[in-house]
mmCIF file of C-alpha atoms in Angstrom:
data_model
loop_
_atom_site.group_PDB
_atom_site.id
_atom_site.type_symbol
_atom_site.label_atom_id
_atom_site.label_comp_id
_atom_site.label_asym_id
_atom_site.label_seq_id
_atom_site.Cartn_x
_atom_site.Cartn_y
_atom_site.Cartn_z
ATOM 1 C CA UNK A 14 87.687 8.561 -120.242
ATOM 2 C CA UNK A 15 84.860 6.834 -118.598
ATOM 3 C CA UNK A 16 84.675 3.145 -117.783
ATOM 4 C CA UNK A 17 82.839 0.946 -120.007
ATOM 5 C CA UNK A 18 80.065 -1.168 -118.370
ATOM 6 C CA UNK A 19 80.997 -4.172 -120.227
ATOM 7 C CA UNK A 20 84.160 -5.872 -121.793
ATOM 8 C CA UNK A 21 84.827 -7.692 -124.883
ATOM 9 C CA UNK A 22 84.850 -11.282 -123.204
ATOM 10 C CA UNK A 23 81.534 -10.602 -121.746
ATOM 11 C CA UNK A 24 80.180 -9.526 -125.140
ATOM 12 C CA UNK A 25 81.382 -12.704 -126.505
ATOM 13 C CA UNK A 26 79.421 -14.568 -123.846
ATOM 14 C CA UNK A 27 76.256 -12.699 -124.676
ATOM 15 C CA UNK A 28 76.759 -13.429 -128.258
ATOM 16 C CA UNK A 29 76.936 -17.027 -127.649
ATOM 17 C CA UNK A 30 73.709 -16.850 -125.528
ATOM 18 C CA UNK A 31 71.987 -15.069 -128.504
ATOM 19 C CA UNK A 32 73.219 -17.585 -130.877
ATOM 20 C CA UNK A 33 71.663 -20.537 -129.147
ATOM 21 C CA UNK A 34 68.566 -18.881 -128.147
ATOM 22 C CA UNK A 35 67.889 -17.299 -131.465
ATOM 23 C CA UNK A 36 68.664 -20.507 -133.286
ATOM 24 C CA UNK A 37 65.843 -22.115 -131.318
ATOM 25 C CA UNK A 38 63.543 -19.275 -132.130
ATOM 26 C CA UNK A 39 64.269 -19.643 -135.763
ATOM 27 C CA UNK A 40 63.165 -23.399 -135.743
ATOM 28 C CA UNK A 41 59.951 -22.154 -134.365
ATOM 29 C CA UNK A 42 59.559 -19.547 -137.110
ATOM 30 C CA UNK A 43 60.246 -22.076 -139.756
ATOM 31 C CA UNK A 44 57.561 -24.390 -138.453
ATOM 32 C CA UNK A 45 55.125 -21.402 -138.760
ATOM 33 C CA UNK A 46 56.184 -20.931 -142.212
ATOM 34 C CA UNK A 47 55.249 -24.514 -143.253
ATOM 35 C CA UNK A 48 58.835 -25.691 -142.779
ATOM 36 C CA UNK A 49 60.391 -23.120 -145.070
ATOM 37 C CA UNK A 50 64.076 -22.588 -144.387
ATOM 38 C CA UNK A 51 64.843 -19.463 -142.232
ATOM 39 C CA UNK A 52 68.456 -18.226 -142.217
ATOM 40 C CA UNK A 53 70.111 -15.950 -139.801
ATOM 41 C CA UNK A 54 73.251 -13.911 -139.504
ATOM 42 C CA UNK A 55 75.619 -14.636 -136.677
ATOM 43 C CA UNK A 56 74.199 -12.566 -133.689
ATOM 44 C CA UNK A 57 76.114 -9.369 -132.906
ATOM 45 C CA UNK A 58 76.574 -8.158 -129.356
ATOM 46 C CA UNK A 59 77.549 -4.602 -129.039
ATOM 47 C CA UNK A 60 77.940 -1.705 -126.717
ATOM 48 C CA UNK A 61 76.321 1.240 -128.513
ATOM 49 C CA UNK A 62 75.909 4.918 -127.414
ATOM 50 C CA UNK A 63 72.271 5.341 -126.374
ATOM 51 C CA UNK A 64 72.019 8.086 -128.977
ATOM 52 C CA UNK A 65 72.762 5.726 -131.750
ATOM 53 C CA UNK A 66 70.380 2.953 -131.035
ATOM 54 C CA UNK A 67 67.308 4.251 -132.741
ATOM 55 C CA UNK A 68 69.187 4.224 -135.991
ATOM 56 C CA UNK A 69 70.713 0.708 -135.744
ATOM 57 C CA UNK A 70 68.200 -1.211 -137.849
ATOM 58 C CA UNK A 71 68.861 0.711 -140.985
ATOM 59 C CA UNK A 72 66.730 4.047 -141.171
ATOM 60 C CA UNK A 73 64.972 5.959 -138.457
ATOM 61 C CA UNK A 74 62.013 6.692 -140.485
ATOM 62 C CA UNK A 75 61.658 3.230 -141.909
ATOM 63 C CA UNK A 76 58.137 2.114 -141.553
ATOM 64 C CA UNK A 77 58.247 -1.207 -139.488
ATOM 65 C CA UNK A 78 56.142 -3.447 -137.339
ATOM 66 C CA UNK A 79 57.647 -3.779 -133.745
ATOM 67 C CA UNK A 80 56.617 -6.539 -131.469
ATOM 68 C CA UNK A 81 57.798 -5.933 -127.906
ATOM 69 C CA UNK A 82 57.984 -8.386 -125.036
ATOM 70 C CA UNK A 83 59.519 -7.792 -121.559
ATOM 71 C CA UNK A 84 60.809 -10.898 -119.844
ATOM 72 C CA UNK A 85 61.012 -10.683 -115.942
ATOM 73 C CA UNK A 86 61.718 -13.339 -113.361
ATOM 74 C CA UNK A 87 65.343 -13.821 -112.289
ATOM 75 C CA UNK A 88 66.545 -11.337 -114.867
ATOM 76 C CA UNK A 89 64.927 -8.527 -116.897
ATOM 77 C CA UNK A 90 65.072 -8.688 -120.707
ATOM 78 C CA UNK A 91 63.638 -6.540 -123.355
ATOM 79 C CA UNK A 92 62.996 -8.338 -126.551
ATOM 80 C CA UNK A 93 61.876 -6.552 -129.826
ATOM 81 C CA UNK A 94 61.137 -8.246 -133.138
ATOM 82 C CA UNK A 95 61.236 -5.717 -135.922
ATOM 83 C CA UNK A 96 59.943 -6.363 -139.442
ATOM 84 C CA UNK A 97 59.794 -4.017 -142.358
ATOM 85 C CA UNK A 98 56.204 -3.357 -143.408
ATOM 86 C CA UNK A 99 56.580 -5.330 -146.465
ATOM 87 C CA UNK A 100 57.968 -8.408 -144.545
ATOM 88 C CA UNK A 101 55.201 -8.106 -141.891
ATOM 89 C CA UNK A 102 52.612 -8.150 -144.878
ATOM 90 C CA UNK A 103 54.184 -11.217 -146.223
ATOM 91 C CA UNK A 104 54.275 -12.797 -142.836
ATOM 92 C CA UNK A 105 50.578 -12.214 -142.339
ATOM 93 C CA UNK A 106 49.618 -13.509 -145.612
ATOM 94 C CA UNK A 107 51.302 -16.763 -144.893
ATOM 95 C CA UNK A 108 49.843 -17.081 -141.383
ATOM 96 C CA UNK A 109 46.248 -15.991 -142.104
ATOM 97 C CA UNK A 110 45.036 -18.030 -145.013
ATOM 98 C CA UNK A 111 42.979 -15.918 -147.491
ATOM 99 C CA UNK A 112 44.285 -12.643 -146.246
ATOM 100 C CA UNK A 113 46.197 -10.046 -148.509
ATOM 101 C CA UNK A 114 48.666 -9.362 -145.626
ATOM 102 C CA UNK A 115 46.664 -6.451 -144.239
ATOM 103 C CA UNK A 116 47.176 -5.009 -140.776
ATOM 104 C CA UNK A 117 43.622 -5.584 -139.407
ATOM 105 C CA UNK A 118 42.896 -7.059 -136.059
ATOM 106 C CA UNK A 119 43.424 -10.545 -137.434
ATOM 107 C CA UNK A 120 46.794 -9.633 -139.060
ATOM 108 C CA UNK A 121 48.159 -7.871 -136.050
ATOM 109 C CA UNK A 122 47.197 -10.606 -133.763
ATOM 110 C CA UNK A 123 49.013 -13.130 -135.984
ATOM 111 C CA UNK A 124 52.089 -11.022 -135.757
ATOM 112 C CA UNK A 125 51.745 -10.829 -132.090
ATOM 113 C CA UNK A 126 51.515 -14.629 -131.882
ATOM 114 C CA UNK A 127 54.672 -14.973 -133.881
ATOM 115 C CA UNK A 128 56.311 -12.655 -131.342
ATOM 116 C CA UNK A 129 54.997 -14.905 -128.599
ATOM 117 C CA UNK A 130 56.404 -18.038 -130.133
ATOM 118 C CA UNK A 131 59.754 -16.657 -131.141
ATOM 119 C CA UNK A 132 60.285 -15.202 -127.658
ATOM 120 C CA UNK A 133 59.056 -18.414 -125.824
ATOM 121 C CA UNK A 134 61.464 -20.617 -127.838
ATOM 122 C CA UNK A 135 64.283 -18.071 -127.343
ATOM 123 C CA UNK A 136 63.683 -17.854 -123.474
ATOM 124 C CA UNK A 137 63.339 -21.588 -123.154
ATOM 125 C CA UNK A 138 66.793 -22.063 -124.611
ATOM 126 C CA UNK A 139 68.253 -19.501 -122.399
ATOM 127 C CA UNK A 140 66.531 -20.654 -119.384
ATOM 128 C CA UNK A 141 67.574 -24.222 -120.053
ATOM 129 C CA UNK A 142 71.300 -23.249 -120.363
ATOM 130 C CA UNK A 143 71.407 -20.829 -117.421
ATOM 131 C CA UNK A 144 68.726 -22.249 -115.070
ATOM 132 C CA UNK A 145 67.260 -18.698 -114.736
ATOM 133 C CA UNK A 146 63.507 -18.326 -114.304
ATOM 134 C CA UNK A 147 62.206 -16.199 -117.248
ATOM 135 C CA UNK A 148 58.795 -14.924 -117.307
ATOM 136 C CA UNK A 149 57.671 -13.058 -120.604
ATOM 137 C CA UNK A 150 54.876 -10.587 -120.565
ATOM 138 C CA UNK A 151 52.160 -10.764 -123.352
ATOM 139 C CA UNK A 152 53.681 -9.242 -126.488
ATOM 140 C CA UNK A 153 52.369 -5.786 -127.701
ATOM 141 C CA UNK A 154 52.769 -4.543 -131.315
ATOM 142 C CA UNK A 155 52.994 -1.049 -132.992
ATOM 143 C CA UNK A 156 53.266 -0.268 -136.553
ATOM 144 C CA UNK A 157 55.334 3.165 -137.036
ATOM 145 C CA UNK A 158 58.714 4.599 -137.755
ATOM 146 C CA UNK A 159 61.618 2.452 -136.663
ATOM 147 C CA UNK A 160 63.164 5.122 -134.398
ATOM 148 C CA UNK A 161 59.898 5.899 -132.696
ATOM 149 C CA UNK A 162 59.327 2.282 -131.755
ATOM 150 C CA UNK A 163 63.001 1.576 -130.507
ATOM 151 C CA UNK A 164 63.077 4.838 -128.436
ATOM 152 C CA UNK A 165 59.778 4.022 -126.864
ATOM 153 C CA UNK A 166 60.759 0.585 -125.965
ATOM 154 C CA UNK A 167 63.989 1.915 -124.315
ATOM 155 C CA UNK A 168 61.873 4.331 -122.341
ATOM 156 C CA UNK A 169 59.289 1.810 -121.414
ATOM 157 C CA UNK A 170 62.125 -0.641 -120.255
ATOM 158 C CA UNK A 171 64.094 2.045 -118.515
ATOM 159 C CA UNK A 172 67.005 1.365 -120.714
ATOM 160 C CA UNK A 173 68.610 4.821 -120.413
ATOM 161 C CA UNK A 174 72.346 4.508 -119.611
ATOM 162 C CA UNK A 175 74.575 6.509 -121.862
ATOM 163 C CA UNK A 176 75.690 3.108 -123.344
ATOM 164 C CA UNK A 177 73.344 0.300 -124.225
ATOM 165 C CA UNK A 178 74.264 -3.410 -124.481
ATOM 166 C CA UNK A 179 72.408 -4.985 -127.156
ATOM 167 C CA UNK A 180 72.162 -8.215 -129.142
ATOM 168 C CA UNK A 181 71.044 -7.975 -132.677
ATOM 169 C CA UNK A 182 70.279 -10.875 -135.133
ATOM 170 C CA UNK A 183 69.001 -10.677 -138.604
ATOM 171 C CA UNK A 184 66.944 -13.350 -140.058
ATOM 172 C CA UNK A 185 65.575 -13.954 -143.540
ATOM 173 C CA UNK A 186 63.416 -16.433 -145.316
ATOM 174 C CA UNK A 187 63.921 -16.319 -148.980
ATOM 175 C CA UNK A 188 60.735 -18.025 -150.305
ATOM 176 C CA UNK A 189 58.174 -15.806 -148.674
ATOM 177 C CA UNK A 190 60.453 -12.794 -148.540
ATOM 178 C CA UNK A 191 60.382 -12.186 -144.858
ATOM 179 C CA UNK A 192 63.257 -10.539 -143.102
ATOM 180 C CA UNK A 193 63.529 -8.828 -139.736
ATOM 181 C CA UNK A 194 65.675 -8.191 -136.809
ATOM 182 C CA UNK A 195 65.469 -9.614 -133.209
ATOM 183 C CA UNK A 196 66.842 -7.189 -130.704
ATOM 184 C CA UNK A 197 67.652 -8.176 -127.300
ATOM 185 C CA UNK A 198 68.259 -5.606 -124.491
ATOM 186 C CA UNK A 199 69.310 -7.062 -121.333
ATOM 187 C CA UNK A 200 69.066 -4.590 -118.412
ATOM 188 C CA UNK A 201 72.123 -3.761 -116.244
ATOM 189 C CA UNK A 202 70.974 -6.262 -113.334
ATOM 190 C CA UNK A 203 70.555 -8.903 -115.917
ATOM 191 C CA UNK A 204 74.178 -8.766 -117.236
ATOM 192 C CA UNK A 205 75.533 -9.049 -113.666
ATOM 193 C CA UNK A 206 73.418 -12.122 -112.944
ATOM 194 C CA UNK A 207 74.328 -13.969 -116.320
ATOM 195 C CA UNK A 208 78.078 -13.169 -115.908
ATOM 196 C CA UNK A 209 77.994 -14.238 -112.258
ATOM 197 C CA UNK A 210 76.214 -17.311 -113.224
ATOM 198 C CA UNK A 211 78.688 -18.116 -116.111
ATOM 199 C CA UNK A 212 81.843 -17.055 -114.391
ATOM 200 C CA UNK A 213 82.771 -14.493 -116.944
ATOM 201 C CA UNK A 214 85.151 -11.799 -115.861
ATOM 202 C CA UNK B 20 70.251 24.784 -145.786
ATOM 203 C CA UNK B 21 72.296 24.381 -142.645
ATOM 204 C CA UNK B 22 70.755 21.263 -140.966
ATOM 205 C CA UNK B 23 71.472 19.913 -137.513
ATOM 206 C CA UNK B 24 70.167 16.480 -136.562
ATOM 207 C CA UNK B 25 69.111 16.205 -132.905
ATOM 208 C CA UNK B 26 69.460 12.595 -131.811
ATOM 209 C CA UNK B 27 67.580 11.146 -128.846
ATOM 210 C CA UNK B 28 68.763 12.476 -125.502
ATOM 211 C CA UNK B 29 70.433 15.387 -127.293
ATOM 212 C CA UNK B 30 70.004 19.131 -128.022
ATOM 213 C CA UNK B 31 71.201 21.866 -130.315
ATOM 214 C CA UNK B 32 70.926 25.431 -131.116
ATOM 215 C CA UNK B 33 70.994 27.659 -134.283
ATOM 216 C CA UNK B 34 70.908 31.299 -135.114
ATOM 217 C CA UNK B 35 69.330 33.217 -137.945
ATOM 218 C CA UNK B 36 68.604 30.428 -140.301
ATOM 219 C CA UNK B 37 68.982 26.512 -140.801
ATOM 220 C CA UNK B 38 67.045 23.656 -139.793
ATOM 221 C CA UNK B 39 66.942 21.694 -136.460
ATOM 222 C CA UNK B 40 65.368 18.153 -136.956
ATOM 223 C CA UNK B 41 64.543 15.267 -134.709
ATOM 224 C CA UNK B 42 63.273 12.131 -136.156
ATOM 225 C CA UNK B 43 60.959 9.510 -134.690
ATOM 226 C CA UNK B 44 59.511 10.923 -131.467
ATOM 227 C CA UNK B 45 57.490 8.096 -129.847
ATOM 228 C CA UNK B 46 57.015 8.531 -126.105
ATOM 229 C CA UNK B 47 59.886 10.972 -126.216
ATOM 230 C CA UNK B 48 59.116 14.674 -126.514
ATOM 231 C CA UNK B 49 60.787 17.289 -128.924
ATOM 232 C CA UNK B 50 61.009 20.600 -127.270
ATOM 233 C CA UNK B 51 61.456 23.672 -129.635
ATOM 234 C CA UNK B 52 62.362 27.069 -127.994
ATOM 235 C CA UNK B 53 62.422 30.287 -130.027
ATOM 236 C CA UNK B 54 63.295 33.983 -129.709
ATOM 237 C CA UNK B 55 61.634 35.576 -132.718
ATOM 238 C CA UNK B 56 63.393 38.665 -132.511
ATOM 239 C CA UNK B 57 66.993 37.608 -132.537
ATOM 240 C CA UNK B 58 66.015 34.422 -134.550
ATOM 241 C CA UNK B 59 67.664 32.098 -132.103
ATOM 242 C CA UNK B 60 66.209 28.600 -131.967
ATOM 243 C CA UNK B 61 66.927 25.487 -129.911
ATOM 244 C CA UNK B 62 65.615 21.885 -130.083
ATOM 245 C CA UNK B 63 65.914 19.156 -127.316
ATOM 246 C CA UNK B 64 64.748 15.545 -127.774
ATOM 247 C CA UNK B 65 64.012 14.064 -124.283
ATOM 248 C CA UNK B 66 63.606 10.510 -123.336
ATOM 249 C CA UNK B 67 62.393 10.685 -119.866
ATOM 250 C CA UNK B 68 60.742 13.143 -117.344
ATOM 251 C CA UNK B 69 62.762 13.565 -114.283
ATOM 252 C CA UNK B 70 66.355 12.994 -113.803
ATOM 253 C CA UNK B 71 66.057 12.218 -110.148
ATOM 254 C CA UNK B 72 63.966 9.089 -110.817
ATOM 255 C CA UNK B 73 66.540 7.285 -112.939
ATOM 256 C CA UNK B 74 69.939 6.110 -112.007
ATOM 257 C CA UNK B 75 72.953 6.202 -114.278
ATOM 258 C CA UNK B 76 75.576 3.631 -114.315
ATOM 259 C CA UNK B 77 78.151 5.682 -115.958
ATOM 260 C CA UNK B 78 79.736 8.555 -114.073
ATOM 261 C CA UNK B 79 78.834 11.017 -116.685
ATOM 262 C CA UNK B 80 75.466 12.785 -116.627
ATOM 263 C CA UNK B 81 73.649 13.772 -119.726
ATOM 264 C CA UNK B 82 71.149 16.387 -118.883
ATOM 265 C CA UNK B 83 69.683 16.339 -122.456
ATOM 266 C CA UNK B 84 68.117 12.918 -121.445
ATOM 267 C CA UNK B 85 65.594 14.289 -119.190
ATOM 268 C CA UNK B 86 62.779 17.032 -119.348
ATOM 269 C CA UNK B 87 63.634 18.893 -116.212
ATOM 270 C CA UNK B 88 67.321 19.021 -116.944
ATOM 271 C CA UNK B 89 67.387 19.482 -120.703
ATOM 272 C CA UNK B 90 65.188 22.662 -120.737
ATOM 273 C CA UNK B 91 67.526 24.737 -118.527
ATOM 274 C CA UNK B 92 70.630 23.620 -120.545
ATOM 275 C CA UNK B 93 68.705 24.533 -123.803
ATOM 276 C CA UNK B 94 67.806 27.931 -122.476
ATOM 277 C CA UNK B 95 71.521 28.698 -121.511
ATOM 278 C CA UNK B 96 72.916 27.618 -124.848
ATOM 279 C CA UNK B 97 70.386 29.768 -126.491
ATOM 280 C CA UNK B 98 71.406 32.716 -124.426
ATOM 281 C CA UNK B 99 75.019 32.384 -125.193
ATOM 282 C CA UNK B 100 74.367 32.823 -128.926
ATOM 283 C CA UNK B 101 72.279 35.959 -128.384
ATOM 284 C CA UNK B 102 68.725 34.758 -127.520
ATOM 285 C CA UNK B 103 66.875 36.741 -124.819
ATOM 286 C CA UNK B 104 65.237 34.493 -122.305
ATOM 287 C CA UNK B 105 62.262 36.972 -121.831
ATOM 288 C CA UNK B 106 61.189 36.476 -125.365
ATOM 289 C CA UNK B 107 61.395 32.810 -125.658
ATOM 290 C CA UNK B 108 58.411 30.613 -126.447
ATOM 291 C CA UNK B 109 58.015 26.899 -126.910
ATOM 292 C CA UNK B 110 56.477 24.277 -129.235
ATOM 293 C CA UNK B 111 56.254 20.785 -128.338
ATOM 294 C CA UNK B 112 55.711 17.468 -130.020
ATOM 295 C CA UNK B 113 55.617 13.861 -129.126
ATOM 296 C CA UNK B 114 54.569 11.907 -125.927
ATOM 297 C CA UNK B 115 52.691 9.245 -127.617
ATOM 298 C CA UNK B 116 51.807 5.878 -126.529
ATOM 299 C CA UNK B 117 52.711 3.492 -129.385
ATOM 300 C CA UNK B 118 52.031 0.275 -127.715
ATOM 301 C CA UNK B 119 48.712 -0.740 -126.429
ATOM 302 C CA UNK B 120 49.483 -2.394 -123.024
ATOM 303 C CA UNK B 121 46.636 -4.384 -121.541
ATOM 304 C CA UNK B 122 48.289 -4.069 -118.199
ATOM 305 C CA UNK B 123 48.336 -0.388 -118.687
ATOM 306 C CA UNK B 124 47.771 1.123 -115.262
ATOM 307 C CA UNK B 125 47.546 4.901 -114.790
ATOM 308 C CA UNK B 126 49.653 7.259 -116.976
ATOM 309 C CA UNK B 127 51.842 6.267 -119.796
ATOM 310 C CA UNK B 128 55.520 7.383 -120.151
ATOM 311 C CA UNK B 129 54.619 9.668 -123.064
ATOM 312 C CA UNK B 130 51.864 11.291 -120.832
ATOM 313 C CA UNK B 131 54.368 11.751 -117.905
ATOM 314 C CA UNK B 132 56.997 13.230 -120.262
ATOM 315 C CA UNK B 133 54.495 15.800 -121.533
ATOM 316 C CA UNK B 134 53.386 16.647 -118.040
ATOM 317 C CA UNK B 135 56.817 17.393 -116.795
ATOM 318 C CA UNK B 136 57.801 19.302 -119.958
ATOM 319 C CA UNK B 137 54.720 21.550 -119.545
ATOM 320 C CA UNK B 138 55.423 22.057 -115.832
ATOM 321 C CA UNK B 139 59.200 22.927 -116.446
ATOM 322 C CA UNK B 140 58.215 25.508 -119.145
ATOM 323 C CA UNK B 141 55.588 26.830 -116.798
ATOM 324 C CA UNK B 142 58.218 27.127 -113.880
ATOM 325 C CA UNK B 143 60.671 28.801 -116.157
ATOM 326 C CA UNK B 144 58.026 31.177 -117.385
ATOM 327 C CA UNK B 145 58.291 30.149 -121.106
ATOM 328 C CA UNK B 146 54.919 30.308 -122.777
ATOM 329 C CA UNK B 147 53.773 27.176 -124.826
ATOM 330 C CA UNK B 148 52.651 28.510 -128.016
ATOM 331 C CA UNK B 149 51.927 25.131 -129.991
ATOM 332 C CA UNK B 150 51.753 21.483 -129.367
ATOM 333 C CA UNK B 151 51.089 18.100 -131.196
ATOM 334 C CA UNK B 152 51.352 15.637 -128.460
ATOM 335 C CA UNK B 153 49.796 12.287 -127.484
ATOM 336 C CA UNK B 154 47.912 9.733 -129.519
ATOM 337 C CA UNK B 155 49.541 6.527 -130.655
ATOM 338 C CA UNK B 156 51.866 7.380 -133.424
ATOM 339 C CA UNK B 157 55.323 8.613 -133.844
ATOM 340 C CA UNK B 158 56.355 12.050 -135.101
ATOM 341 C CA UNK B 159 59.307 13.771 -136.822
ATOM 342 C CA UNK B 160 59.828 17.324 -135.959
ATOM 343 C CA UNK B 161 61.440 20.110 -138.250
ATOM 344 C CA UNK B 162 62.063 23.454 -136.742
ATOM 345 C CA UNK B 163 63.048 26.298 -139.110
ATOM 346 C CA UNK B 164 64.912 28.790 -137.441
ATOM 347 C CA UNK B 165 64.524 31.730 -139.787
ATOM 348 C CA UNK B 166 60.650 31.814 -139.241
ATOM 349 C CA UNK B 167 60.164 29.656 -136.087
ATOM 350 C CA UNK B 168 57.857 27.390 -137.970
ATOM 351 C CA UNK B 169 57.713 23.663 -136.771
ATOM 352 C CA UNK B 170 56.571 21.132 -139.150
ATOM 353 C CA UNK B 171 55.357 17.808 -137.730
ATOM 354 C CA UNK B 172 55.316 14.658 -140.078
ATOM 355 C CA UNK B 173 54.006 11.196 -139.390
ATOM 356 C CA UNK B 174 53.683 7.972 -140.965
ATOM 357 C CA UNK B 175 50.312 7.949 -142.485
ATOM 358 C CA UNK B 176 48.735 10.469 -140.238
ATOM 359 C CA UNK B 177 49.415 13.546 -142.058
ATOM 360 C CA UNK B 178 51.515 16.580 -141.487
ATOM 361 C CA UNK B 179 50.919 19.466 -139.201
ATOM 362 C CA UNK B 180 52.451 22.901 -138.778
ATOM 363 C CA UNK B 181 52.884 24.442 -135.498
#
């Protein structure tokens, strides 16, 4: 039996960090949606086999828009905001007045901007709590099959251990029919830093 | 039809009939090897190019994760169920660049994967008989072991047979 890279107490700590950070991000999203209420599920922190990660968002061939941000600085985090195509179109039509929610240059850059704002507010909260310096890279977007997007992000971020620690939050706005997942993948070094900082064993 | 789903960093083999499928190849590469005479087929879904360039925290090692280690393992498994290495040929798909990085310097992970897959096949003297690689979109690969046919499907970019 191989040793797991993380235990339950540590997962709970991560979950709490996701909770606070994503809560902050949600407020930003709500502001972008003209103060519409955005709900979220309690974030889930899990240790998943690498092979199962591409299927964790409900369907490997599901067409989605994925907005991908890497954060460097004191620790490395990979953040992926995943929306079903329908949700992404709805979001575009709220953000770009007069549009039909199409994924042209304007629509895509509106989505990228949402990724930017969500990530910035998430990282601000995390940085405030931990005193870690977090420097997000500019977001990039792809519209494709869910599994292709997730596996590409893992390869890009070098998240290739047999087990992957991930924080997953589902969020939803009822009125404008937008729902999506925020996935946060800390790298192994990031976990060590966070736990040392917070004194978790 | 007997179907085996090959996940990321995984590989599988079949003989005579059945379907090997791998879903959502982005920068990853799917490698289908086939012996037409014995109808032995194998499919691998690799995530990265070379095992030596990536550490692993856990003490197990999964050779199916990397191009340079997955292909030899796939060959061995196919030989075990009656494939003859001399007759093997390959068809590959994937290795795309989904995200358009502005910082993008040099060669993408997808391109690097393709390069090492081709190189490894060449070193092992397995001819490459078909490929659908590169671009900026994901692919699903279906490998029909009775005929050796490989079907590539995409999201909105049409289908292709190899």
